[in-house]
PDB file of C-alpha atoms and ligand atoms in Angstrom:
ATOM      1  CA  MET A 139      -0.015  -0.103   0.157  1.00  0.00           C
ATOM      2  CA  ASP A 140       1.544   3.504  -1.058  1.00  0.00           C
ATOM      3  CA  SER A 141       0.417   6.888  -0.962  1.00  0.00           C
ATOM      4  CA  PRO A 142       2.984   8.625  -2.542  1.00  0.00           C
ATOM      5  CA  TYR A 143       1.563  12.118  -2.579  1.00  0.00           C
ATOM      6  CA  SER A 144      -0.265  12.480   0.994  1.00  0.00           C
ATOM      7  CA  LEU A 145       2.131   9.760   2.476  1.00  0.00           C
ATOM      8  CA  PHE A 146      -1.240   9.173   4.338  1.00  0.00           C
ATOM      9  CA  ARG A 147      -1.807   5.287   4.400  1.00  0.00           C
ATOM     10  CA  VAL A 148      -5.315   4.409   4.933  1.00  0.00           C
ATOM     11  CA  GLY A 149      -6.743   0.867   4.684  1.00  0.00           C
ATOM     12  CA  ALA A 150     -10.357  -0.262   4.674  1.00  0.00           C
ATOM     13  CA  SER A 151     -12.065  -3.596   5.358  1.00  0.00           C
ATOM     14  CA  LEU A 152     -15.654  -4.288   5.089  1.00  0.00           C
ATOM     15  CA  LEU A 153     -16.558  -7.577   6.873  1.00  0.00           C
ATOM     16  CA  LEU A 154     -19.634  -9.651   5.062  1.00  0.00           C
ATOM     17  CA  HIS A 155     -22.334 -11.306   7.000  1.00  0.00           C
ATOM     18  CA  THR A 156     -21.767 -14.491   5.011  1.00  0.00           C
ATOM     19  CA  PRO A 157     -18.671 -15.844   3.288  1.00  0.00           C
ATOM     20  CA  ASP A 158     -18.748 -15.179  -0.431  1.00  0.00           C
ATOM     21  CA  PRO A 159     -18.450 -18.091  -2.864  1.00  0.00           C
ATOM     22  CA  THR A 160     -14.561 -18.053  -2.771  1.00  0.00           C
ATOM     23  CA  GLY A 161     -14.897 -18.208   0.840  1.00  0.00           C
ATOM     24  CA  GLN A 162     -14.028 -14.535   1.797  1.00  0.00           C
ATOM     25  CA  THR A 163     -15.538 -12.832   4.594  1.00  0.00           C
ATOM     26  CA  ILE A 164     -13.317  -9.561   4.383  1.00  0.00           C
ATOM     27  CA  ILE A 165     -12.953  -7.254   1.451  1.00  0.00           C
ATOM     28  CA  THR A 166     -10.460  -4.893   1.553  1.00  0.00           C
ATOM     29  CA  GLY A 167      -9.129  -1.613  -0.151  1.00  0.00           C
ATOM     30  CA  ALA A 168      -6.394   0.920   0.281  1.00  0.00           C
ATOM     31  CA  ASN A 169      -6.476   4.698  -1.123  1.00  0.00           C
ATOM     32  CA  VAL A 170      -5.199   5.086  -4.479  1.00  0.00           C
ATOM     33  CA  GLU A 171      -3.316   8.526  -4.997  1.00  0.00           C
ATOM     34  CA  ASN A 172      -2.928  10.510  -8.219  1.00  0.00           C
ATOM     35  CA  ALA A 173      -0.525  12.898  -9.650  1.00  0.00           C
ATOM     36  CA  SER A 174      -3.725  15.066  -9.792  1.00  0.00           C
ATOM     37  CA  TYR A 175      -4.619  15.311  -6.259  1.00  0.00           C
ATOM     38  CA  PRO A 176      -8.097  15.616  -6.142  1.00  0.00           C
ATOM     39  CA  VAL A 177      -8.646  12.484  -8.438  1.00  0.00           C
ATOM     40  CA  GLY A 178      -7.247   9.983  -5.744  1.00  0.00           C
ATOM     41  CA  THR A 179      -9.675   7.811  -3.985  1.00  0.00           C
ATOM     42  CA  CYS A 180     -10.357   7.007  -0.266  1.00  0.00           C
ATOM     43  CA  ALA A 181      -9.892   3.475   0.965  1.00  0.00           C
ATOM     44  CA  GLU A 182     -13.622   3.329   1.676  1.00  0.00           C
ATOM     45  CA  ARG A 183     -14.648   3.804  -1.408  1.00  0.00           C
ATOM     46  CA  VAL A 184     -12.087   1.590  -2.838  1.00  0.00           C
ATOM     47  CA  ALA A 185     -12.895  -1.253  -0.568  1.00  0.00           C
ATOM     48  CA  MET A 186     -16.862  -0.552  -1.252  1.00  0.00           C
ATOM     49  CA  GLY A 187     -16.646  -0.150  -5.034  1.00  0.00           C
ATOM     50  CA  THR A 188     -14.874  -3.648  -4.938  1.00  0.00           C
ATOM     51  CA  ALA A 189     -17.530  -5.567  -2.923  1.00  0.00           C
ATOM     52  CA  ILE A 190     -20.298  -3.890  -5.088  1.00  0.00           C
ATOM     53  CA  HIS A 191     -18.418  -5.119  -8.214  1.00  0.00           C
ATOM     54  CA  LEU A 192     -18.410  -8.576  -6.532  1.00  0.00           C
ATOM     55  CA  GLY A 193     -21.982  -8.557  -6.509  1.00  0.00           C
ATOM     56  CA  HIS A 194     -22.434  -7.453  -2.524  1.00  0.00           C
ATOM     57  CA  LYS A 195     -25.195  -5.165  -1.447  1.00  0.00           C
ATOM     58  CA  LEU A 196     -27.306  -3.340   1.085  1.00  0.00           C
ATOM     59  CA  GLY A 197     -27.495  -6.070   3.827  1.00  0.00           C
ATOM     60  CA  SER A 198     -24.399  -7.834   2.952  1.00  0.00           C
ATOM     61  CA  PHE A 199     -21.994  -5.941   5.533  1.00  0.00           C
ATOM     62  CA  LYS A 200     -21.636  -6.693   8.949  1.00  0.00           C
ATOM     63  CA  ALA A 201     -19.046  -3.765   9.890  1.00  0.00           C
ATOM     64  CA  ILE A 202     -16.274  -1.397   8.321  1.00  0.00           C
ATOM     65  CA  GLY A 203     -12.845  -0.949   9.365  1.00  0.00           C
ATOM     66  CA  VAL A 204     -10.864   2.221   8.441  1.00  0.00           C
ATOM     67  CA  ALA A 205      -7.218   2.123   9.851  1.00  0.00           C
ATOM     68  CA  THR A 206      -4.038   4.181   9.574  1.00  0.00           C
ATOM     69  CA  ASP A 207      -0.577   4.108  10.603  1.00  0.00           C
ATOM     70  CA  MET A 208      -0.973   7.215  12.577  1.00  0.00           C
ATOM     71  CA  ASP A 209      -1.848   7.873  16.334  1.00  0.00           C
ATOM     72  CA  GLU A 210      -5.013   9.507  15.296  1.00  0.00           C
ATOM     73  CA  PHE A 211      -7.988   7.449  14.718  1.00  0.00           C
ATOM     74  CA  CYS A 212      -9.006   7.757  11.094  1.00  0.00           C
ATOM     75  CA  SER A 213     -12.781   8.680  10.340  1.00  0.00           C
ATOM     76  CA  PRO A 214     -14.434   8.624   6.811  1.00  0.00           C
ATOM     77  CA  CYS A 215     -14.311  11.661   5.130  1.00  0.00           C
ATOM     78  CA  GLY A 216     -17.758  13.163   4.020  1.00  0.00           C
ATOM     79  CA  MET A 217     -17.802  12.117   0.692  1.00  0.00           C
ATOM     80  CA  CYS A 218     -16.896   8.284   1.737  1.00  0.00           C
ATOM     81  CA  ARG A 219     -19.995   8.647   4.380  1.00  0.00           C
ATOM     82  CA  GLN A 220     -22.328   9.409   1.765  1.00  0.00           C
ATOM     83  CA  PHE A 221     -21.070   6.692  -0.649  1.00  0.00           C
ATOM     84  CA  LEU A 222     -20.987   4.271   2.252  1.00  0.00           C
ATOM     85  CA  ARG A 223     -24.436   5.300   3.402  1.00  0.00           C
ATOM     86  CA  GLU A 224     -25.886   4.223   0.088  1.00  0.00           C
ATOM     87  CA  PHE A 225     -24.849   0.309   0.855  1.00  0.00           C
ATOM     88  CA  LEU A 226     -24.406   0.242   4.853  1.00  0.00           C
ATOM     89  CA  ALA A 227     -27.638  -0.168   6.833  1.00  0.00           C
ATOM     90  CA  LEU A 228     -27.610   2.999   9.403  1.00  0.00           C
ATOM     91  CA  ASP A 229     -26.913   0.751  12.243  1.00  0.00           C
ATOM     92  CA  VAL A 230     -23.941  -0.884  10.822  1.00  0.00           C
ATOM     93  CA  PRO A 231     -20.527  -0.346  12.891  1.00  0.00           C
ATOM     94  CA  VAL A 232     -17.820   1.992  11.274  1.00  0.00           C
ATOM     95  CA  PHE A 233     -14.544   1.003  13.255  1.00  0.00           C
ATOM     96  CA  MET A 234     -11.984   3.512  13.202  1.00  0.00           C
ATOM     97  CA  PHE A 235      -8.486   2.329  14.425  1.00  0.00           C
ATOM     98  CA  ASN A 236      -5.376   4.087  15.150  1.00  0.00           C
ATOM     99  CA  LYS A 237      -1.584   2.855  14.491  1.00  0.00           C
ATOM    100  CA  LYS A 238      -1.739   1.126  18.157  1.00  0.00           C
ATOM    101  CA  GLY A 239      -4.770  -1.213  17.262  1.00  0.00           C
ATOM    102  CA  GLY A 240      -7.039   1.050  19.409  1.00  0.00           C
ATOM    103  CA  PHE A 241     -10.321   2.118  18.270  1.00  0.00           C
ATOM    104  CA  ILE A 242     -13.314   4.058  18.543  1.00  0.00           C
ATOM    105  CA  VAL A 243     -16.889   2.922  16.824  1.00  0.00           C
ATOM    106  CA  ARG A 244     -19.861   4.851  15.622  1.00  0.00           C
ATOM    107  CA  SER A 245     -22.677   3.605  13.510  1.00  0.00           C
ATOM    108  CA  MET A 246     -23.282   4.668  10.032  1.00  0.00           C
ATOM    109  CA  GLY A 247     -25.911   6.523  10.996  1.00  0.00           C
ATOM    110  CA  GLU A 248     -24.183   8.353  13.988  1.00  0.00           C
ATOM    111  CA  LEU A 249     -21.712   9.575  11.327  1.00  0.00           C
ATOM    112  CA  LEU A 250     -24.060  10.625   8.962  1.00  0.00           C
ATOM    113  CA  PRO A 251     -27.175  12.065  10.734  1.00  0.00           C
ATOM    114  CA  LEU A 252     -30.367  12.979   8.733  1.00  0.00           C
ATOM    115  CA  SER A 253     -28.895  11.569   5.984  1.00  0.00           C
ATOM    116  CA  PHE A 254     -30.051  11.177   2.358  1.00  0.00           C
ATOM    117  CA  GLY A 255     -30.479   7.429   0.888  1.00  0.00           C
ATOM    118  CA  PRO A 256     -32.078   5.317  -1.736  1.00  0.00           C
ATOM    119  CA  ASP A 257     -34.817   4.720   0.858  1.00  0.00           C
ATOM    120  CA  VAL A 258     -35.450   8.423   0.990  1.00  0.00           C
ATOM    121  CA  LEU A 259     -36.461   8.406  -2.566  1.00  0.00           C
ATOM    122  CA  PRO A 260     -40.200   7.893  -3.537  1.00  0.00           C
ATOM    123  CA  PRO A 261     -40.535   4.386  -5.845  1.00  0.00           C
ATOM    124  CA  LYS A 262     -39.765   5.101  -9.146  1.00  0.00           C
ATOM    125  CA  GLU A 263     -43.283   4.559 -10.067  1.00  0.00           C
ATOM    126  CA  GLN A 264     -44.102   7.343  -7.989  1.00  0.00           C
ATOM    127  CA  LEU A 265     -41.818   9.799  -9.439  1.00  0.00           C
ATOM    128  CA  ARG A 266     -42.806   8.669 -13.048  1.00  0.00           C
ATOM    129  CA  LYS A 267     -46.729   9.178 -12.203  1.00  0.00           C
ATOM    130  CA  ASN A 268     -45.561  12.590 -10.715  1.00  0.00           C
ATOM    131  CA  LEU A 269     -43.774  13.685 -13.604  1.00  0.00           C
ATOM    132  CA  ASN A 270     -46.625  12.671 -15.892  1.00  0.00           C
ATOM    133  CA  GLU A 271     -49.114  14.434 -13.808  1.00  0.00           C
ATOM    134  CA  GLU A 272     -47.192  17.773 -14.265  1.00  0.00           C
ATOM    135  CA  GLU A 273     -46.828  17.027 -17.907  1.00  0.00           C
ATOM    136  CA  LEU A 274     -50.377  16.838 -18.513  1.00  0.00           C
ATOM    137  CA  LYS A 275     -51.187  19.921 -16.262  1.00  0.00           C
ATOM    138  CA  GLY A 276     -48.610  21.972 -18.389  1.00  0.00           C
ATOM    139  CA  ALA A 277     -50.065  20.657 -21.602  1.00  0.00           C
ATOM    140  CA  GLY A 278     -53.676  21.980 -20.099  1.00  0.00           C
ATOM    141  CA  VAL A 279     -55.026  18.548 -19.629  1.00  0.00           C
ATOM    142  CA  GLN A 280     -56.868  18.270 -16.198  1.00  0.00           C
TER     143      GLN A 280
HETATM  144  N1  THU B 154      -8.098   9.079   3.026  1.00  0.00           N
HETATM  145  C1  THU B 154      -8.853   7.980   3.371  1.00  0.00           C
HETATM  146  O1  THU B 154      -8.466   6.692   2.357  1.00  0.00           O
HETATM  147  N2  THU B 154      -9.906   7.823   3.927  1.00  0.00           N
HETATM  148  C2  THU B 154     -10.186   8.738   4.907  1.00  0.00           C
HETATM  149  O2  THU B 154     -10.970   8.156   5.410  1.00  0.00           O
HETATM  150  C3  THU B 154      -9.602   9.979   4.597  1.00  0.00           C
HETATM  151  C4  THU B 154      -8.938  10.448   3.833  1.00  0.00           C
HETATM  152  C5  THU B 154      -6.838   9.123   1.993  1.00  0.00           C
HETATM  153  C6  THU B 154      -7.155  10.353   0.894  1.00  0.00           C
HETATM  154  C7  THU B 154      -5.993  10.745   0.684  1.00  0.00           C
HETATM  155  O3  THU B 154      -5.385   9.640  -0.188  1.00  0.00           O
HETATM  156  C8  THU B 154      -5.113  10.524   1.811  1.00  0.00           C
HETATM  157  O4  THU B 154      -5.930  10.023   2.902  1.00  0.00           O
HETATM  158  C9  THU B 154      -4.977  12.013   2.550  1.00  0.00           C
HETATM  159  O5  THU B 154      -6.020  12.616   2.746  1.00  0.00           O
END
């Protein structure tokens, strides 16, 4: 694991409720940096992107751990919180580790209160119906 620009190395691990077909129960990721700094990706999004690519989904995850080799605990950035919230139930624990193996833990919902997620969007059918009704109104049809 290399973080050539920030020298801040982060690892993320997703614990699955049940092993996948290969017997794996943990999916990992590390931050991947880029010469164009903002293009780099955090460890959490690399791990979650890998998990989703492998077919895991909301309900698959028991916990997530985020670790650095620093004295401080590493807590997911704002963008990662939103990204994770799409796939982690709000009661899923997020363990944040420091280099000594000490940790603090908060639930996904605690890290992102009053969050916006797929469950907040009305069903597609409802959205389509609203759109249709508005179009009909705009066209002067009652
Ligand atoms: N980083 C993560 O991978 N996860 C976090 O939760 C915070 C920050 C990365 C992004 C960048 O590669 C480096 O740490 C410094 O910000």
